[in-house]
Amino acid sequence: MQKTNALFITILALALSATVAHAQSAAMATTMMRKWKDSASSPPNWTYDHGVVLEGIAGLWQNTGDARYFSYVQQSMDHYIDDQGNIRTYKAQDYNIDNVKNGTLLLLLYRVTGHEKYKKAAEHLREQLRAQPRTNDGGFWHKKRYPYQMWLDGLYMGEPFYAEYAALFHEDTAFNDITRQFVLMEKHSRDDRTGLLYHGWDESRQQQWADKTTGRSPNFWDRAMGWYGMALVDVLDYFPADHKGRDTLIAILNRYAAAVKKYQDPASGCWYQVMDKAKEKGNYLEASGSCMFVYALEKGVRKGYLPLTYRAVAQKGFAGIQKQFVKPAEAGGVNLDGVCSVAGLGGNPYRDGSYAYYLSEKVVTNDPKGAGAYIMAANEMEMLPALNTGKGLTVTLDQYFNNEWRKDASGQMQRWHYVWNEKDNNGYSLLGHVFNRYGVALDTLSVAPTAANLKHSNIYLIVDPDTQKETARPNYMTAQDAEQLYNWVKAGGVLVIMENDSANAELQHINLLTERFGIHFNEDSRNHVQGRRFEQGALQIPAGHPIFAHTKKVYIKELSSMTVKSPATAVYKDGDHVLMSVAQVGKGAVFAVGDPWFYNEYVDGRKLPPEYENYQAATDLVNWLIKQAKK
């Protein structure tokens, strides 16, 4: 009982401790985490709607660096996954594409923790897709018990996992198949007059709900359309930039968005259960589809897939959701009203897809499909106030001086150690996410920097240049490289140097560069930490700090100090030791610190006690760099 009460208190504290920026997503997360507060209250079966909530909570973790959200996702998945990667209650032989959806969470857990059980569990779902029955033109059946049928829902259930798995394990040809699924779904279900997509399509024309000529179901259900839109924007996260299917999917998304905009209710900003019958008797504004549309449209705009005009549609939709459906919950957090509990086609009792059928399903509060979509929509909308801060800027991460490689899970060589797409302890995925939250685009540079290849970069980040023990033939900083970078900074570039301590760093050559700015890294190592005695790496940030204005306490261990002279100045000293410095040179600026510091291990909250505000410090630094770049 004491354990349950303690967990309950922790869950309630999440919303109370959330910043105003994330209040809406955190409030809904609080409600759902209270609903499923432990394994005894978790859904009894492996189910996609549970996963939609966890998807939203995982996004909230990325937006806040609060590890309690990640822990909740992990504990929830661990309820189903054993040490051998078997999934409790999952039956591959059902060939139910709904059961593939939670694979995205397994891949997240695998990429963050490296635990093999999550990879093994994900492999079971990948094997299901390999054997999933298909229509004659190659579309996945929705379920084995629904032969020859494609539903809009199935694209969200299967394709984001399929795309991430393909990207992670180098199944390059899979992107052709993924493209095909969306193309076929649009081809078979899109109505030319409205632009909307019918809920389902039966290739055999045998179902009672299927039009005998087209095979289409009779109506446009908002949540089905919502699933399809979320699938599009999530899949595009993993599509290779040069794959022709990428442009195909973006074109589909734009046609989809035009139809969604057309059927937005002008008064409320929300969308109706049956989308094209707003004025017919019994129809109602529905929450889950409305949340999904907001998520798909705003993410589509943020990622550059959709024109900026759709942001106003998403904003109006989210404001309508807040007014129409969101109510305070007595126990804390919020409730989401107005969610259609379920809708499908066929089955027993038979669902005929008629207008009357869609209105006959129960409308409930806090259904997980709606609550999860609401958290996802709120995660997107809560990024909006900051997105213009660094709009138009690009941060480029060096992969020349830091050029480490290792074999990945598929046996192929890949870059690692402080790279953008690396989600484990060594990666910069969360730092990259912070840059993205402020509208800054990410790039990498794998050759020696020059004025020409840095022309479109505003911020250049050099981290932990290689020693010979890290790379067989390290690319050392040269006087020519230093000259190129000095002139780039002088012309307005912003340079970030994040070194390492003397035992793990190449200092001699990097000083050829930093000494041009009055910064010399010393051959030392500060802040040695024994085990989990985190206080040995604690640094108190004074009030009113010129860079870390919103941060009180950070953690940084085993870093080199530096000696500074004009034009550099110290911005953080520990006694007589300078640990951070800046330099203003010409139109540009330099920030230097003797540690990689903001890699995931010390930003994602999973290791450090919550008193250490490294995620906030990373946010403060990103904002300072943006200001320097804009000068």
XYZ file of C-alpha atoms in Angstrom:
631
model
C 0.000 0.000 0.000
C 2.792 2.420 0.873
C 4.479 1.816 -2.495
C 1.230 2.471 -4.369
C 0.581 5.666 -2.410
C 4.119 6.882 -3.032
C 3.779 6.257 -6.769
C 0.390 7.986 -6.788
C 1.898 11.059 -5.113
C 4.760 11.058 -7.610
C 2.331 10.939 -10.516
C 0.318 13.855 -9.164
C 3.533 15.805 -8.623
C 4.374 15.552 -12.309
C 1.717 18.059 -13.333
C 2.399 20.300 -10.361
C 6.116 20.441 -11.137
C 5.656 20.918 -14.892
C 6.615 24.271 -16.332
C 3.859 26.431 -17.763
C 5.194 25.606 -21.234
C 4.223 21.959 -20.813
C 1.231 22.331 -18.498
C -1.401 20.937 -20.875
C 0.447 17.808 -21.932
C 1.598 17.162 -18.351
C -1.924 17.574 -16.990
C -3.338 14.922 -19.345
C -0.361 12.661 -18.642
C -1.084 12.959 -14.926
C -4.637 11.740 -15.446
C -3.643 8.741 -17.530
C -0.734 7.809 -15.265
C -3.132 7.863 -12.352
C -5.513 5.624 -14.288
C -2.730 3.086 -14.967
C -0.575 3.727 -11.922
C 0.979 0.242 -11.694
C 1.013 -3.161 -13.347
C -2.190 -4.198 -11.557
C -4.090 -1.355 -13.226
C -2.437 -1.638 -16.655
C -4.540 -2.875 -19.560
C -4.653 -6.686 -19.366
C -3.636 -7.174 -22.977
C -0.994 -5.818 -25.330
C -3.000 -3.081 -27.005
C -2.414 -0.161 -29.330
C -4.542 2.376 -27.419
C -2.313 1.994 -24.355
C 0.573 2.663 -26.710
C -0.922 5.913 -27.998
C -0.869 7.297 -24.454
C 2.713 6.117 -23.960
C 3.707 7.719 -27.259
C 2.474 11.054 -25.944
C 4.251 10.592 -22.629
C 7.490 9.684 -24.413
C 7.230 12.960 -26.334
C 6.680 14.819 -23.080
C 9.902 13.274 -21.742
C 11.805 14.570 -24.772
C 10.336 18.048 -24.335
C 11.200 18.276 -20.635
C 14.069 15.913 -19.861
C 11.999 14.648 -16.916
C 12.967 10.992 -16.525
C 9.813 10.140 -14.607
C 8.000 10.120 -17.930
C 10.549 7.804 -19.506
C 10.429 5.507 -16.477
C 6.667 5.304 -16.765
C 6.907 4.279 -20.417
C 9.548 1.680 -19.620
C 7.665 0.215 -16.661
C 4.500 0.047 -18.746
C 6.217 -1.869 -21.543
C 8.065 -4.100 -19.079
C 4.663 -5.298 -17.896
C 4.432 -7.169 -21.225
C 8.059 -7.931 -22.190
C 10.051 -10.717 -20.548
C 13.849 -11.042 -20.562
C 13.776 -13.128 -23.759
C 11.743 -10.514 -25.609
C 8.472 -12.423 -25.580
C 5.375 -10.225 -25.530
C 2.683 -11.273 -23.085
C -0.782 -11.787 -24.660
C 0.560 -11.027 -28.173
C -0.386 -13.593 -30.844
C 1.506 -13.217 -34.100
C -0.800 -15.693 -35.823
C -3.698 -13.239 -35.517
C -1.937 -11.001 -38.055
C -3.609 -8.034 -36.422
C -1.779 -4.916 -37.564
C -3.045 -3.056 -34.467
C -0.604 -5.157 -32.455
C 2.399 -3.741 -34.326
C 1.862 -0.147 -33.187
C 3.686 -0.427 -29.846
C 6.827 -1.477 -31.667
C 7.780 2.204 -31.831
C 7.999 2.208 -28.043
C 10.117 -0.951 -28.068
C 12.528 0.695 -30.494
C 12.708 3.799 -28.320
C 13.516 1.691 -25.263
C 16.099 -0.309 -27.184
C 17.787 2.772 -28.614
C 17.921 4.517 -25.242
C 18.843 1.617 -22.973
C 20.487 -0.884 -25.332
C 18.626 -3.745 -23.645
C 18.359 -6.672 -26.048
C 14.934 -7.775 -24.845
C 13.345 -4.752 -26.516
C 15.108 -5.491 -29.805
C 14.000 -9.130 -29.647
C 10.414 -8.082 -28.967
C 10.541 -5.636 -31.879
C 11.820 -8.438 -34.115
C 8.637 -10.423 -33.395
C 6.584 -7.515 -34.732
C 8.840 -7.130 -37.753
C 8.357 -10.827 -38.488
C 4.613 -10.328 -38.358
C 4.852 -7.671 -41.045
C 6.951 -9.971 -43.215
C 4.167 -12.562 -43.149
C 1.185 -10.200 -42.918
C -1.436 -11.188 -45.528
C -1.779 -8.679 -48.354
C -4.192 -7.589 -51.006
C -3.345 -8.547 -54.567
C -1.639 -5.199 -55.146
C 0.434 -5.483 -51.954
C -1.519 -3.682 -49.234
C -1.483 -5.108 -45.718
C -4.733 -6.668 -44.559
C -5.943 -4.947 -41.436
C -6.348 -8.281 -39.660
C -6.399 -11.923 -40.678
C -10.041 -12.032 -39.631
C -10.759 -9.127 -41.994
C -9.443 -10.585 -45.274
C -8.656 -8.353 -48.252
C -9.433 -5.212 -46.235
C -7.295 -2.119 -45.768
C -8.357 0.399 -43.119
C -6.969 3.877 -42.592
C -6.262 2.914 -38.979
C -3.760 0.290 -40.099
C -1.359 2.806 -41.585
C -0.688 4.305 -38.164
C -0.572 0.895 -36.519
C 2.058 -0.527 -38.827
C 3.993 2.018 -40.844
C 5.787 4.254 -38.288
C 7.275 1.155 -36.653
C 8.084 -0.334 -40.060
C 9.901 2.851 -41.118
C 11.903 3.269 -37.920
C 12.891 -0.398 -37.911
C 13.953 -0.171 -41.560
C 16.065 2.916 -40.865
C 17.647 1.413 -37.759
C 18.512 -1.944 -39.327
C 19.286 -0.735 -42.855
C 16.339 -2.365 -44.653
C 16.534 0.214 -47.396
C 14.144 -1.506 -49.794
C 11.430 -1.496 -47.125
C 10.802 2.180 -47.862
C 9.436 1.182 -51.260
C 6.894 -1.026 -49.504
C 6.047 1.646 -46.945
C 5.418 4.152 -49.725
C 3.195 1.602 -51.458
C 0.966 1.214 -48.381
C 0.115 4.924 -48.328
C -0.284 5.148 -52.083
C -2.650 2.183 -52.159
C -4.701 3.454 -49.235
C -5.164 6.830 -50.902
C -5.833 5.273 -54.300
C -8.528 2.970 -52.995
C -10.221 5.186 -50.404
C -9.861 8.850 -51.440
C -13.007 10.612 -52.612
C -12.208 13.053 -55.431
C -15.075 15.379 -54.585
C -14.289 15.978 -50.910
C -10.644 14.938 -50.751
C -11.536 12.842 -47.692
C -10.620 9.176 -47.301
C -13.210 6.518 -46.562
C -12.602 4.474 -43.427
C -11.992 1.177 -45.197
C -11.668 -0.608 -48.512
C -12.562 -4.228 -49.311
C -10.745 -5.595 -52.341
C -13.100 -8.583 -52.505
C -16.278 -6.453 -52.379
C -17.748 -9.199 -50.172
C -18.422 -7.130 -47.058
C -21.921 -5.718 -46.555
C -20.361 -2.331 -45.872
C -18.382 -2.337 -49.142
C -19.604 -0.555 -52.260
C -19.933 -3.260 -54.898
C -18.163 -1.119 -57.495
C -15.416 0.629 -55.513
C -15.079 -1.581 -52.435
C -15.173 1.497 -50.222
C -16.979 1.844 -46.910
C -19.820 4.380 -46.855
C -18.510 7.193 -44.627
C -15.608 9.402 -43.570
C -14.827 8.778 -39.903
C -12.737 11.488 -38.300
C -10.489 9.233 -36.186
C -9.692 7.001 -39.151
C -8.599 10.106 -41.040
C -6.652 11.129 -37.951
C -4.740 7.851 -37.802
C -3.750 8.224 -41.439
C -2.446 11.766 -40.975
C -0.423 10.905 -37.878
C 1.048 7.950 -39.753
C 2.230 10.191 -42.583
C 4.074 12.713 -40.425
C 5.596 10.043 -38.183
C 6.826 7.879 -41.063
C 8.520 10.843 -42.718
C 10.812 11.151 -39.683
C 12.680 8.085 -40.936
C 12.482 8.331 -44.713
C 15.850 8.737 -46.450
C 16.164 12.258 -47.800
C 16.915 10.991 -51.301
C 14.188 8.338 -51.492
C 11.621 9.168 -54.151
C 8.852 7.967 -51.851
C 9.493 10.913 -49.572
C 8.122 13.391 -52.111
C 5.226 11.031 -52.804
C 4.230 10.958 -49.139
C 4.600 14.724 -48.749
C 2.287 15.202 -51.733
C -0.258 12.834 -50.160
C 0.031 14.746 -46.878
C -0.671 18.043 -48.626
C -3.791 16.657 -50.315
C -4.869 15.228 -46.981
C -4.297 18.528 -45.156
C -6.375 20.446 -47.684
C -9.329 18.147 -47.026
C -8.922 18.347 -43.254
C -8.859 22.133 -43.406
C -11.947 22.190 -45.617
C -13.998 20.244 -43.065
C -12.889 22.049 -39.920
C -15.917 23.435 -38.129
C -15.613 27.237 -38.470
C -17.375 27.940 -35.183
C -15.589 25.551 -32.798
C -12.369 24.796 -34.674
C -12.943 21.073 -34.106
C -14.064 18.293 -36.431
C -17.220 16.178 -36.600
C -17.441 12.436 -35.997
C -18.654 11.927 -39.573
C -16.639 14.603 -41.259
C -18.776 15.702 -44.205
C -22.167 15.617 -42.449
C -21.822 18.440 -39.946
C -25.419 19.572 -40.305
C -27.082 16.172 -40.188
C -29.062 15.117 -37.162
C -27.108 13.507 -34.344
C -23.606 14.287 -35.593
C -21.237 15.693 -32.979
C -17.825 17.253 -32.558
C -15.405 14.479 -31.668
C -12.234 14.873 -29.584
C -9.819 12.159 -30.678
C -9.934 12.921 -34.397
C -9.650 16.639 -33.635
C -6.509 16.019 -31.560
C -5.010 13.858 -34.290
C -5.596 16.515 -36.931
C -3.919 19.155 -34.778
C -0.923 16.880 -34.248
C -0.561 15.949 -37.916
C -0.987 19.499 -39.209
C 1.301 21.212 -36.729
C 4.022 18.578 -36.976
C 3.714 18.749 -40.751
C 4.283 22.501 -40.638
C 7.109 22.288 -38.088
C 8.967 19.716 -40.159
C 8.494 21.663 -43.374
C 6.156 19.199 -45.100
C 3.172 21.570 -45.112
C 2.853 25.297 -45.855
C 2.819 27.648 -42.878
C -0.866 28.436 -43.478
C -1.844 25.153 -41.829
C -0.438 26.333 -38.508
C -3.463 28.603 -38.089
C -5.724 25.598 -38.690
C -3.903 23.636 -35.973
C -3.996 26.573 -33.551
C -7.710 27.081 -34.064
C -8.254 23.355 -33.628
C -6.286 23.170 -30.404
C -8.064 26.195 -28.951
C -11.361 24.524 -29.825
C -10.296 21.279 -28.157
C -9.364 23.174 -24.999
C -12.730 24.898 -24.891
C -14.926 22.049 -26.082
C -13.467 18.957 -24.446
C -10.874 19.671 -21.729
C -12.086 19.941 -18.140
C -10.231 19.995 -14.804
C -10.112 16.648 -13.016
C -11.026 16.627 -9.339
C -7.961 14.560 -8.398
C -5.624 16.761 -10.439
C -4.780 16.958 -14.099
C -7.508 17.224 -16.717
C -10.202 15.095 -18.314
C -10.842 14.830 -22.043
C -14.524 14.517 -22.919
C -16.125 13.758 -26.254
C -14.163 10.705 -27.420
C -15.825 8.039 -29.543
C -14.967 4.862 -27.647
C -14.474 2.653 -30.697
C -15.573 2.246 -34.307
C -14.819 -0.385 -36.878
C -16.201 -2.302 -39.818
C -17.685 -5.784 -39.949
C -17.142 -8.135 -37.019
C -19.753 -9.518 -34.644
C -22.056 -7.768 -33.895
C -21.792 -6.469 -37.428
C -20.748 -2.852 -38.025
C -22.075 -1.672 -41.350
C -20.227 1.650 -41.590
C -23.464 3.615 -41.939
C -23.966 7.120 -40.638
C -26.241 5.749 -37.937
C -23.583 3.238 -36.912
C -20.888 5.870 -36.292
C -23.322 7.821 -34.134
C -24.319 4.723 -32.160
C -20.962 4.083 -30.496
C -20.530 5.423 -26.961
C -18.962 8.818 -26.352
C -16.705 8.649 -23.305
C -14.207 10.560 -21.182
C -10.467 9.835 -21.116
C -10.506 7.072 -23.658
C -6.787 6.367 -24.203
C -6.948 6.883 -27.964
C -8.168 10.414 -27.387
C -6.045 11.126 -24.324
C -2.883 9.926 -26.046
C -3.622 11.964 -29.154
C -4.297 14.984 -26.947
C -0.877 14.673 -25.256
C 0.765 14.345 -28.663
C -1.087 17.394 -29.973
C -0.223 19.369 -26.837
C 3.437 18.394 -27.166
C 3.445 19.952 -30.620
C 1.491 23.052 -29.694
C 3.585 23.693 -26.594
C 6.657 23.995 -28.794
C 5.056 26.776 -30.820
C 5.981 29.827 -28.695
C 9.700 29.050 -29.049
C 9.825 27.823 -32.638
C 10.484 31.229 -34.191
C 13.379 31.919 -31.807
C 15.936 30.236 -34.047
C 13.949 30.033 -37.274
C 16.203 30.038 -40.306
C 19.338 29.084 -38.359
C 21.341 25.860 -38.727
C 23.585 24.176 -36.169
C 26.220 21.923 -37.707
C 27.821 19.142 -35.698
C 31.415 18.256 -36.519
C 32.053 14.664 -37.581
C 35.586 15.264 -38.836
C 37.621 15.948 -35.715
C 35.274 13.630 -33.820
C 35.087 10.680 -36.194
C 34.375 7.515 -34.221
C 32.828 4.375 -35.758
C 31.489 1.085 -34.453
C 29.324 -1.801 -35.610
C 25.627 -1.381 -35.002
C 23.079 -4.089 -34.177
C 22.926 -5.182 -37.816
C 26.711 -5.474 -38.091
C 27.179 -2.371 -40.229
C 29.649 0.349 -39.340
C 28.071 3.564 -38.106
C 29.184 6.823 -36.575
C 28.704 7.086 -32.848
C 29.659 9.165 -29.819
C 28.043 12.599 -29.730
C 25.935 12.365 -32.893
C 22.429 13.725 -33.457
C 20.536 10.489 -34.121
C 22.081 8.533 -31.246
C 19.546 7.997 -28.462
C 21.706 6.068 -25.977
C 23.865 7.617 -23.254
C 26.570 8.705 -25.708
C 24.348 10.560 -28.146
C 23.242 14.131 -28.700
C 19.648 13.287 -29.668
C 18.135 15.331 -26.845
C 20.441 18.292 -27.441
C 19.397 18.124 -31.075
C 15.764 18.029 -29.977
C 16.299 21.181 -27.909
C 17.733 22.955 -30.963
C 14.732 21.762 -33.003
C 12.316 22.991 -30.328
C 13.702 26.473 -30.917
C 13.413 26.208 -34.684
C 17.084 25.506 -35.434
C 17.818 22.988 -38.192
C 20.404 20.246 -37.641
C 23.270 19.382 -39.951
C 26.589 17.533 -39.813
C 29.978 18.101 -41.424
C 32.245 15.116 -42.012
C 35.085 16.899 -43.815
C 37.493 19.619 -42.734
C 35.666 22.908 -42.158
C 36.056 25.682 -44.703
C 34.340 28.969 -45.406
C 32.557 27.278 -48.310
C 31.149 24.254 -46.467
C 30.181 26.357 -43.433
C 28.477 28.971 -45.591
C 24.989 27.870 -44.556
C 25.855 27.092 -40.931
C 25.238 29.613 -38.166
C 26.490 27.522 -35.247
C 29.312 24.971 -35.479
C 29.769 22.458 -32.698
C 33.112 20.646 -32.191
C 32.998 17.964 -29.504
C 35.779 15.815 -28.027
C 38.257 15.655 -30.951
C 39.669 12.167 -31.389
C 42.785 10.713 -29.867
C 44.582 7.726 -31.380
C 42.914 5.364 -28.931
C 39.510 6.485 -30.270
C 40.301 6.543 -33.991
C 43.128 4.818 -35.849
C 43.898 7.888 -37.958
C 42.486 10.929 -36.170
C 41.895 14.167 -38.022
C 43.844 16.633 -35.907
C 43.189 20.345 -35.990
C 45.705 22.087 -38.245
C 46.780 25.699 -38.504
C 44.918 25.868 -41.828
C 41.714 24.543 -40.221
C 42.108 27.055 -37.398
C 42.487 29.891 -39.875
C 39.329 28.872 -41.723
C 37.321 28.710 -38.503
C 38.739 31.954 -37.129
C 37.692 33.810 -40.259
C 34.266 32.133 -40.200
C 33.697 33.296 -36.612
C 34.987 36.761 -37.406
C 32.428 36.967 -40.216
C 29.575 36.110 -37.840
C 29.733 32.387 -37.112
C 29.129 31.011 -33.611
C 31.610 28.323 -32.558
C 31.044 25.888 -29.697
C 33.998 23.886 -28.380
C 33.098 21.101 -25.959
C 36.351 19.379 -25.063
C 37.138 16.638 -22.555
C 39.565 16.070 -19.708
C 43.237 15.310 -20.364
C 42.802 11.521 -20.033
C 40.174 11.432 -22.797
C 40.890 14.423 -24.960
C 43.088 15.662 -27.747
C 44.150 19.067 -26.418
C 47.413 19.979 -28.109
C 46.023 20.380 -31.599
C 42.639 21.833 -30.623
C 44.521 24.591 -28.816
C 45.802 25.718 -32.222
C 42.230 26.834 -32.796
C 41.109 27.967 -29.367
C 44.223 30.059 -28.697
C 43.203 32.221 -31.672
C 40.317 33.289 -29.429
C 42.334 33.609 -26.211
C 41.378 30.159 -24.838
C 43.876 27.463 -23.843
C 42.663 24.076 -22.581
C 44.813 22.847 -19.696
C 46.175 19.322 -19.351
C 44.123 18.527 -16.268
C 40.940 16.866 -15.055
C 38.528 18.552 -12.665
C 35.490 17.251 -10.764
C 36.353 13.601 -10.289
C 33.234 11.735 -9.204
C 33.326 8.495 -7.241
C 30.467 6.167 -8.130
C 27.159 7.939 -7.617
C 28.465 10.722 -5.405
C 26.990 13.275 -7.759
C 27.706 16.153 -5.394
C 31.357 15.854 -6.443
C 30.336 17.097 -9.878
C 27.889 19.749 -8.738
C 28.206 23.341 -9.898
C 25.994 26.111 -8.547
C 24.986 28.658 -11.173
C 24.768 32.173 -9.735
C 21.581 34.167 -10.221
C 21.600 36.376 -13.278
C 24.200 34.312 -15.123
C 24.690 35.749 -18.641
C 24.146 32.347 -20.304
C 22.434 30.033 -17.798
C 19.840 32.498 -16.577
C 17.171 29.891 -15.743
C 19.458 27.247 -14.258
C 20.415 26.894 -10.598
C 22.494 23.736 -10.359
C 24.215 21.516 -12.908
C 26.382 18.426 -12.986
C 29.614 18.135 -14.924
C 32.461 15.717 -14.243
C 36.027 15.112 -15.385
C 36.527 18.219 -17.466
C 39.582 20.199 -18.420
C 39.953 23.717 -17.119
C 41.225 26.516 -19.302
C 43.408 29.607 -19.201
C 41.917 32.663 -20.854
C 43.133 36.004 -22.088
C 41.670 38.705 -24.287
C 39.434 38.504 -26.222
C 38.148 35.589 -24.093
C 36.530 36.019 -20.696
C 35.580 33.482 -18.060
C 31.833 32.899 -17.623
C 32.160 30.218 -14.959
C 34.987 29.760 -12.429
C 35.396 27.138 -9.708
C 37.793 28.917 -7.353
C 40.693 29.952 -9.548
C 39.865 27.439 -12.270
C 38.074 28.643 -15.380
C 35.591 25.983 -16.514
C 33.638 27.920 -19.159
C 34.560 30.886 -21.288
C 33.319 33.001 -24.163
C 34.997 35.186 -26.746
C 33.571 37.835 -29.020
C 35.569 38.118 -32.251
C 34.437 40.354 -35.056
C 30.757 39.644 -35.694
C 30.904 36.160 -34.173
C 31.260 34.431 -30.828
C 32.812 31.369 -29.178
C 31.654 29.299 -26.210
C 34.095 26.810 -24.678
C 33.776 24.187 -21.959
C 36.090 21.294 -21.115
C 33.559 18.465 -21.399
C 31.006 17.131 -23.936
C 28.543 17.800 -21.081
C 25.177 17.759 -22.855
C 25.194 14.193 -24.126
C 22.090 12.164 -23.291
C 23.464 10.505 -20.165
C 23.525 13.848 -18.373
C 20.530 15.521 -20.021
C 17.768 12.918 -20.203
C 17.221 12.786 -16.424
C 17.564 9.017 -16.124
C 20.847 9.069 -14.204
C 21.041 12.357 -12.362
C 18.878 13.322 -9.376
C 16.274 15.945 -10.368
C 18.113 18.729 -8.531
C 20.611 18.825 -11.415
C 19.178 20.942 -14.208
C 21.340 19.919 -17.138
C 18.382 19.842 -19.551
C 17.538 23.394 -18.557
C 21.207 24.369 -18.906
C 21.234 22.923 -22.438
C 18.098 24.949 -23.187
C 19.718 28.117 -21.834
C 22.864 27.557 -23.878
C 20.862 26.955 -27.057
C 19.028 30.242 -26.519
C 22.290 32.101 -25.919
C 23.814 30.630 -29.090
C 20.743 31.656 -31.084
C 21.078 35.225 -29.807
C 24.744 35.311 -30.800
C 23.956 33.919 -34.251
C 21.217 36.489 -34.790
C 23.569 39.333 -33.989
